[in-house]
Amino acid sequence: MEALPFSLEGRVKEYSLENGMKVLLLERHESPTLSFYIRFRVGAVDENVGMTGTAHLLEHMLFKGTKTLGTKNYAKKKKS
């Protein structure tokens, strides 16, 4: 089966970095732009038995912040 010109098949390159991060790269020379998508493989479906709570911790770090990052009123956010 021949891939259609707009198909991604055979055009996506996959790289694995030393830290375990997987990078998928698709070069498109039609536009001088860069776009990226980050996906964290965390959550109930991705957690191992005995190692739960990762998604909740990530939620707090991303949206509630820490004492030094991500919020202007940590004391108020910490209560919720």
mmCIF file of N, CA and C in Angstrom:
data_model
loop_
_atom_site.group_PDB
_atom_site.id
_atom_site.type_symbol
_atom_site.label_atom_id
_atom_site.label_comp_id
_atom_site.label_asym_id
_atom_site.label_seq_id
_atom_site.Cartn_x
_atom_site.Cartn_y
_atom_site.Cartn_z
ATOM 1 N N MET A 1 0.835 -1.179 0.000
ATOM 2 C CA MET A 1 0.000 0.000 0.000
ATOM 3 C C MET A 1 0.881 1.243 0.000
ATOM 4 N N GLU A 2 0.666 2.118 -0.930
ATOM 5 C CA GLU A 2 1.458 3.341 -1.045
ATOM 6 C C GLU A 2 0.896 4.425 -0.130
ATOM 7 N N ALA A 3 1.775 5.123 0.585
ATOM 8 C CA ALA A 3 1.349 6.200 1.482
ATOM 9 C C ALA A 3 0.917 7.408 0.660
ATOM 10 N N LEU A 4 -0.186 8.024 1.057
ATOM 11 C CA LEU A 4 -0.657 9.229 0.388
ATOM 12 C C LEU A 4 0.276 10.390 0.712
ATOM 13 N N PRO A 5 0.335 11.425 -0.135
ATOM 14 C CA PRO A 5 1.255 12.540 0.097
ATOM 15 C C PRO A 5 1.049 13.238 1.448
ATOM 16 N N PHE A 6 -0.178 13.237 1.951
ATOM 17 C CA PHE A 6 -0.461 13.906 3.216
ATOM 18 C C PHE A 6 -0.427 12.946 4.394
ATOM 19 N N SER A 7 -0.065 11.708 4.162
ATOM 20 C CA SER A 7 0.015 10.701 5.214
ATOM 21 C C SER A 7 1.273 10.924 6.058
ATOM 22 N N LEU A 8 1.184 10.573 7.340
ATOM 23 C CA LEU A 8 2.344 10.678 8.227
ATOM 24 C C LEU A 8 3.219 9.430 8.165
ATOM 25 N N GLU A 9 2.692 8.382 7.589
ATOM 26 C CA GLU A 9 3.415 7.114 7.531
ATOM 27 C C GLU A 9 4.757 7.282 6.818
ATOM 28 N N GLY A 10 5.825 6.903 7.499
ATOM 29 C CA GLY A 10 7.162 6.988 6.925
ATOM 30 C C GLY A 10 7.800 8.369 7.029
ATOM 31 N N ARG A 11 7.046 9.371 7.509
ATOM 32 C CA ARG A 11 7.576 10.735 7.593
ATOM 33 C C ARG A 11 7.955 11.129 9.014
ATOM 34 N N VAL A 12 7.444 10.427 10.000
ATOM 35 C CA VAL A 12 7.707 10.753 11.396
ATOM 36 C C VAL A 12 8.960 10.021 11.855
ATOM 37 N N LYS A 13 9.895 10.775 12.421
ATOM 38 C CA LYS A 13 11.126 10.180 12.953
ATOM 39 C C LYS A 13 11.006 10.106 14.469
ATOM 40 N N GLU A 14 11.440 9.014 15.055
ATOM 41 C CA GLU A 14 11.350 8.821 16.498
ATOM 42 C C GLU A 14 12.749 8.764 17.098
ATOM 43 N N TYR A 15 12.928 9.522 18.183
ATOM 44 C CA TYR A 15 14.191 9.547 18.900
ATOM 45 C C TYR A 15 13.923 9.307 20.382
ATOM 46 N N SER A 16 14.825 8.632 21.059
ATOM 47 C CA SER A 16 14.745 8.472 22.507
ATOM 48 C C SER A 16 15.958 9.146 23.125
ATOM 49 N N LEU A 17 15.700 10.090 24.032
ATOM 50 C CA LEU A 17 16.778 10.812 24.698
ATOM 51 C C LEU A 17 17.312 9.998 25.870
ATOM 52 N N GLU A 18 18.470 10.357 26.369
ATOM 53 C CA GLU A 18 19.101 9.620 27.467
ATOM 54 C C GLU A 18 18.246 9.604 28.732
ATOM 55 N N ASN A 19 17.430 10.637 28.925
ATOM 56 C CA ASN A 19 16.593 10.705 30.120
ATOM 57 C C ASN A 19 15.287 9.915 29.973
ATOM 58 N N GLY A 20 15.112 9.223 28.861
ATOM 59 C CA GLY A 20 13.925 8.403 28.641
ATOM 60 C C GLY A 20 12.820 9.102 27.864
ATOM 61 N N MET A 21 12.981 10.395 27.625
ATOM 62 C CA MET A 21 11.955 11.118 26.880
ATOM 63 C C MET A 21 11.947 10.668 25.425
ATOM 64 N N LYS A 22 10.753 10.463 24.899
ATOM 65 C CA LYS A 22 10.606 10.084 23.496
ATOM 66 C C LYS A 22 10.234 11.328 22.701
ATOM 67 N N VAL A 23 10.895 11.548 21.574
ATOM 68 C CA VAL A 23 10.641 12.701 20.714
ATOM 69 C C VAL A 23 10.211 12.186 19.350
ATOM 70 N N LEU A 24 9.071 12.684 18.882
ATOM 71 C CA LEU A 24 8.598 12.380 17.535
ATOM 72 C C LEU A 24 8.757 13.648 16.717
ATOM 73 N N LEU A 25 9.386 13.542 15.556
ATOM 74 C CA LEU A 25 9.699 14.712 14.747
ATOM 75 C C LEU A 25 9.107 14.553 13.357
ATOM 76 N N LEU A 26 8.412 15.595 12.914
ATOM 77 C CA LEU A 26 7.869 15.628 11.561
ATOM 78 C C LEU A 26 8.275 16.968 10.955
ATOM 79 N N GLU A 27 9.115 16.924 9.967
ATOM 80 C CA GLU A 27 9.538 18.145 9.293
ATOM 81 C C GLU A 27 8.538 18.488 8.204
ATOM 82 N N ARG A 28 8.129 19.750 8.210
ATOM 83 C CA ARG A 28 7.240 20.275 7.172
ATOM 84 C C ARG A 28 7.807 21.623 6.760
ATOM 85 N N HIS A 29 8.261 21.739 5.555
ATOM 86 C CA HIS A 29 8.961 22.938 5.108
ATOM 87 C C HIS A 29 8.029 23.986 4.482
ATOM 88 N N GLU A 30 6.718 23.761 4.577
ATOM 89 C CA GLU A 30 5.767 24.702 3.990
ATOM 90 C C GLU A 30 5.642 25.989 4.790
ATOM 91 N N SER A 31 6.016 25.951 6.069
ATOM 92 C CA SER A 31 5.840 27.112 6.933
ATOM 93 C C SER A 31 7.020 27.212 7.900
ATOM 94 N N PRO A 32 7.560 28.416 8.106
ATOM 95 C CA PRO A 32 8.696 28.576 9.029
ATOM 96 C C PRO A 32 8.217 28.679 10.486
ATOM 97 N N THR A 33 7.536 27.657 10.955
ATOM 98 C CA THR A 33 7.000 27.659 12.311
ATOM 99 C C THR A 33 7.413 26.394 13.046
ATOM 100 N N LEU A 34 7.241 26.441 14.353
ATOM 101 C CA LEU A 34 7.515 25.292 15.199
ATOM 102 C C LEU A 34 6.295 25.062 16.073
ATOM 103 N N SER A 35 5.886 23.826 16.183
ATOM 104 C CA SER A 35 4.763 23.480 17.041
ATOM 105 C C SER A 35 5.160 22.245 17.816
ATOM 106 N N PHE A 36 4.748 22.176 19.091
ATOM 107 C CA PHE A 36 5.059 20.982 19.852
ATOM 108 C C PHE A 36 3.942 20.671 20.825
ATOM 109 N N TYR A 37 3.883 19.436 21.230
ATOM 110 C CA TYR A 37 2.861 18.922 22.133
ATOM 111 C C TYR A 37 3.570 18.091 23.183
ATOM 112 N N ILE A 38 3.267 18.342 24.437
ATOM 113 C CA ILE A 38 3.887 17.592 25.524
ATOM 114 C C ILE A 38 2.817 16.746 26.194
ATOM 115 N N ARG A 39 3.114 15.482 26.386
ATOM 116 C CA ARG A 39 2.183 14.585 27.056
ATOM 117 C C ARG A 39 2.919 13.900 28.198
ATOM 118 N N PHE A 40 2.345 13.971 29.371
ATOM 119 C CA PHE A 40 2.906 13.301 30.529
ATOM 120 C C PHE A 40 2.144 11.998 30.714
ATOM 121 N N ARG A 41 2.859 10.896 30.774
ATOM 122 C CA ARG A 41 2.202 9.604 30.953
ATOM 123 C C ARG A 41 2.018 9.338 32.443
ATOM 124 N N VAL A 42 1.111 10.111 33.032
ATOM 125 C CA VAL A 42 0.781 9.955 34.443
ATOM 126 C C VAL A 42 -0.734 9.932 34.572
ATOM 127 N N GLY A 43 -1.188 9.452 35.665
ATOM 128 C CA GLY A 43 -2.616 9.341 35.912
ATOM 129 C C GLY A 43 -2.912 7.928 36.362
ATOM 130 N N ALA A 44 -4.121 7.699 36.779
ATOM 131 C CA ALA A 44 -4.489 6.403 37.338
ATOM 132 C C ALA A 44 -4.150 5.241 36.404
ATOM 133 N N VAL A 45 -4.376 5.415 35.121
ATOM 134 C CA VAL A 45 -4.137 4.319 34.180
ATOM 135 C C VAL A 45 -2.640 4.016 34.013
ATOM 136 N N ASP A 46 -1.779 5.000 34.273
ATOM 137 C CA ASP A 46 -0.344 4.826 34.074
ATOM 138 C C ASP A 46 0.435 4.552 35.360
ATOM 139 N N GLU A 47 -0.236 4.566 36.504
ATOM 140 C CA GLU A 47 0.466 4.379 37.767
ATOM 141 C C GLU A 47 0.645 2.906 38.099
ATOM 142 N N ASN A 48 1.731 2.606 38.779
ATOM 143 C CA ASN A 48 2.027 1.244 39.216
ATOM 144 C C ASN A 48 1.498 1.029 40.630
ATOM 145 N N VAL A 49 1.172 -0.193 40.958
ATOM 146 C CA VAL A 49 0.707 -0.521 42.298
ATOM 147 C C VAL A 49 1.769 -0.091 43.308
ATOM 148 N N GLY A 50 1.358 0.634 44.333
ATOM 149 C CA GLY A 50 2.288 1.101 45.352
ATOM 150 C C GLY A 50 2.964 2.414 45.019
ATOM 151 N N MET A 51 2.767 2.903 43.824
ATOM 152 C CA MET A 51 3.364 4.185 43.409
ATOM 153 C C MET A 51 2.264 5.072 42.840
ATOM 154 N N THR A 52 1.281 5.395 43.666
ATOM 155 C CA THR A 52 0.155 6.192 43.196
ATOM 156 C C THR A 52 0.290 7.636 43.646
ATOM 157 N N GLY A 53 -0.537 8.485 43.084
ATOM 158 C CA GLY A 53 -0.549 9.888 43.455
ATOM 159 C C GLY A 53 0.276 10.781 42.556
ATOM 160 N N THR A 54 0.922 10.221 41.549
ATOM 161 C CA THR A 54 1.775 11.021 40.666
ATOM 162 C C THR A 54 0.965 12.093 39.944
ATOM 163 N N ALA A 55 -0.213 11.739 39.449
ATOM 164 C CA ALA A 55 -1.037 12.708 38.719
ATOM 165 C C ALA A 55 -1.458 13.845 39.631
ATOM 166 N N HIS A 56 -1.809 13.540 40.861
ATOM 167 C CA HIS A 56 -2.224 14.569 41.810
ATOM 168 C C HIS A 56 -1.058 15.505 42.150
ATOM 169 N N LEU A 57 0.112 14.937 42.337
ATOM 170 C CA LEU A 57 1.298 15.750 42.601
ATOM 171 C C LEU A 57 1.588 16.673 41.418
ATOM 172 N N LEU A 58 1.523 16.124 40.207
ATOM 173 C CA LEU A 58 1.772 16.923 39.008
ATOM 174 C C LEU A 58 0.734 18.042 38.896
ATOM 175 N N GLU A 59 -0.514 17.743 39.208
ATOM 176 C CA GLU A 59 -1.566 18.766 39.176
ATOM 177 C C GLU A 59 -1.205 19.930 40.096
ATOM 178 N N HIS A 60 -0.772 19.620 41.304
ATOM 179 C CA HIS A 60 -0.402 20.682 42.239
ATOM 180 C C HIS A 60 0.784 21.478 41.732
ATOM 181 N N MET A 61 1.757 20.820 41.177
ATOM 182 C CA MET A 61 2.940 21.522 40.686
ATOM 183 C C MET A 61 2.611 22.410 39.491
ATOM 184 N N LEU A 62 1.735 21.933 38.597
ATOM 185 C CA LEU A 62 1.409 22.701 37.393
ATOM 186 C C LEU A 62 0.426 23.832 37.652
ATOM 187 N N PHE A 63 -0.571 23.579 38.502
ATOM 188 C CA PHE A 63 -1.658 24.533 38.619
ATOM 189 C C PHE A 63 -1.726 25.266 39.955
ATOM 190 N N LYS A 64 -1.185 24.694 40.998
ATOM 191 C CA LYS A 64 -1.213 25.364 42.289
ATOM 192 C C LYS A 64 0.137 25.978 42.621
ATOM 193 N N GLY A 65 1.171 25.483 42.033
ATOM 194 C CA GLY A 65 2.490 26.042 42.248
ATOM 195 C C GLY A 65 3.178 25.485 43.487
ATOM 196 N N THR A 66 4.345 26.008 43.739
ATOM 197 C CA THR A 66 5.127 25.652 44.914
ATOM 198 C C THR A 66 5.478 26.953 45.622
ATOM 199 N N LYS A 67 6.254 26.892 46.670
ATOM 200 C CA LYS A 67 6.643 28.114 47.385
ATOM 201 C C LYS A 67 7.439 29.058 46.498
ATOM 202 N N THR A 68 8.131 28.514 45.489
ATOM 203 C CA THR A 68 8.983 29.361 44.654
ATOM 204 C C THR A 68 8.536 29.475 43.200
ATOM 205 N N LEU A 69 7.617 28.617 42.752
ATOM 206 C CA LEU A 69 7.213 28.620 41.341
ATOM 207 C C LEU A 69 5.700 28.567 41.170
ATOM 208 N N GLY A 70 5.194 29.261 40.161
ATOM 209 C CA GLY A 70 3.850 29.040 39.677
ATOM 210 C C GLY A 70 2.695 29.732 40.363
ATOM 211 N N THR A 71 2.892 30.462 41.415
ATOM 212 C CA THR A 71 1.793 31.166 42.059
ATOM 213 C C THR A 71 2.315 32.403 42.766
ATOM 214 N N LYS A 72 1.418 33.365 42.938
ATOM 215 C CA LYS A 72 1.803 34.588 43.652
ATOM 216 C C LYS A 72 1.311 34.561 45.089
ATOM 217 N N ASN A 73 0.454 33.576 45.425
ATOM 218 C CA ASN A 73 -0.071 33.480 46.779
ATOM 219 C C ASN A 73 -0.114 32.010 47.189
ATOM 220 N N TYR A 74 1.042 31.432 47.475
ATOM 221 C CA TYR A 74 1.159 30.009 47.801
ATOM 222 C C TYR A 74 0.343 29.633 49.035
ATOM 223 N N ALA A 75 0.333 30.474 50.046
ATOM 224 C CA ALA A 75 -0.394 30.160 51.288
ATOM 225 C C ALA A 75 -1.876 29.964 51.002
ATOM 226 N N LYS A 76 -2.462 30.812 50.179
ATOM 227 C CA LYS A 76 -3.879 30.695 49.841
ATOM 228 C C LYS A 76 -4.141 29.426 49.031
ATOM 229 N N LYS A 77 -3.302 29.149 48.038
ATOM 230 C CA LYS A 77 -3.479 27.974 47.182
ATOM 231 C C LYS A 77 -3.247 26.676 47.947
ATOM 232 N N LYS A 78 -2.327 26.699 48.898
ATOM 233 C CA LYS A 78 -1.972 25.504 49.652
ATOM 234 C C LYS A 78 -3.166 24.961 50.424
ATOM 235 N N LYS A 79 -4.056 25.821 50.881
ATOM 236 C CA LYS A 79 -5.207 25.420 51.672
ATOM 237 C C LYS A 79 -6.192 24.575 50.868
ATOM 238 N N SER A 80 -6.281 24.760 49.573
ATOM 239 C CA SER A 80 -7.281 24.041 48.779
ATOM 240 C C SER A 80 -6.783 22.691 48.300
#
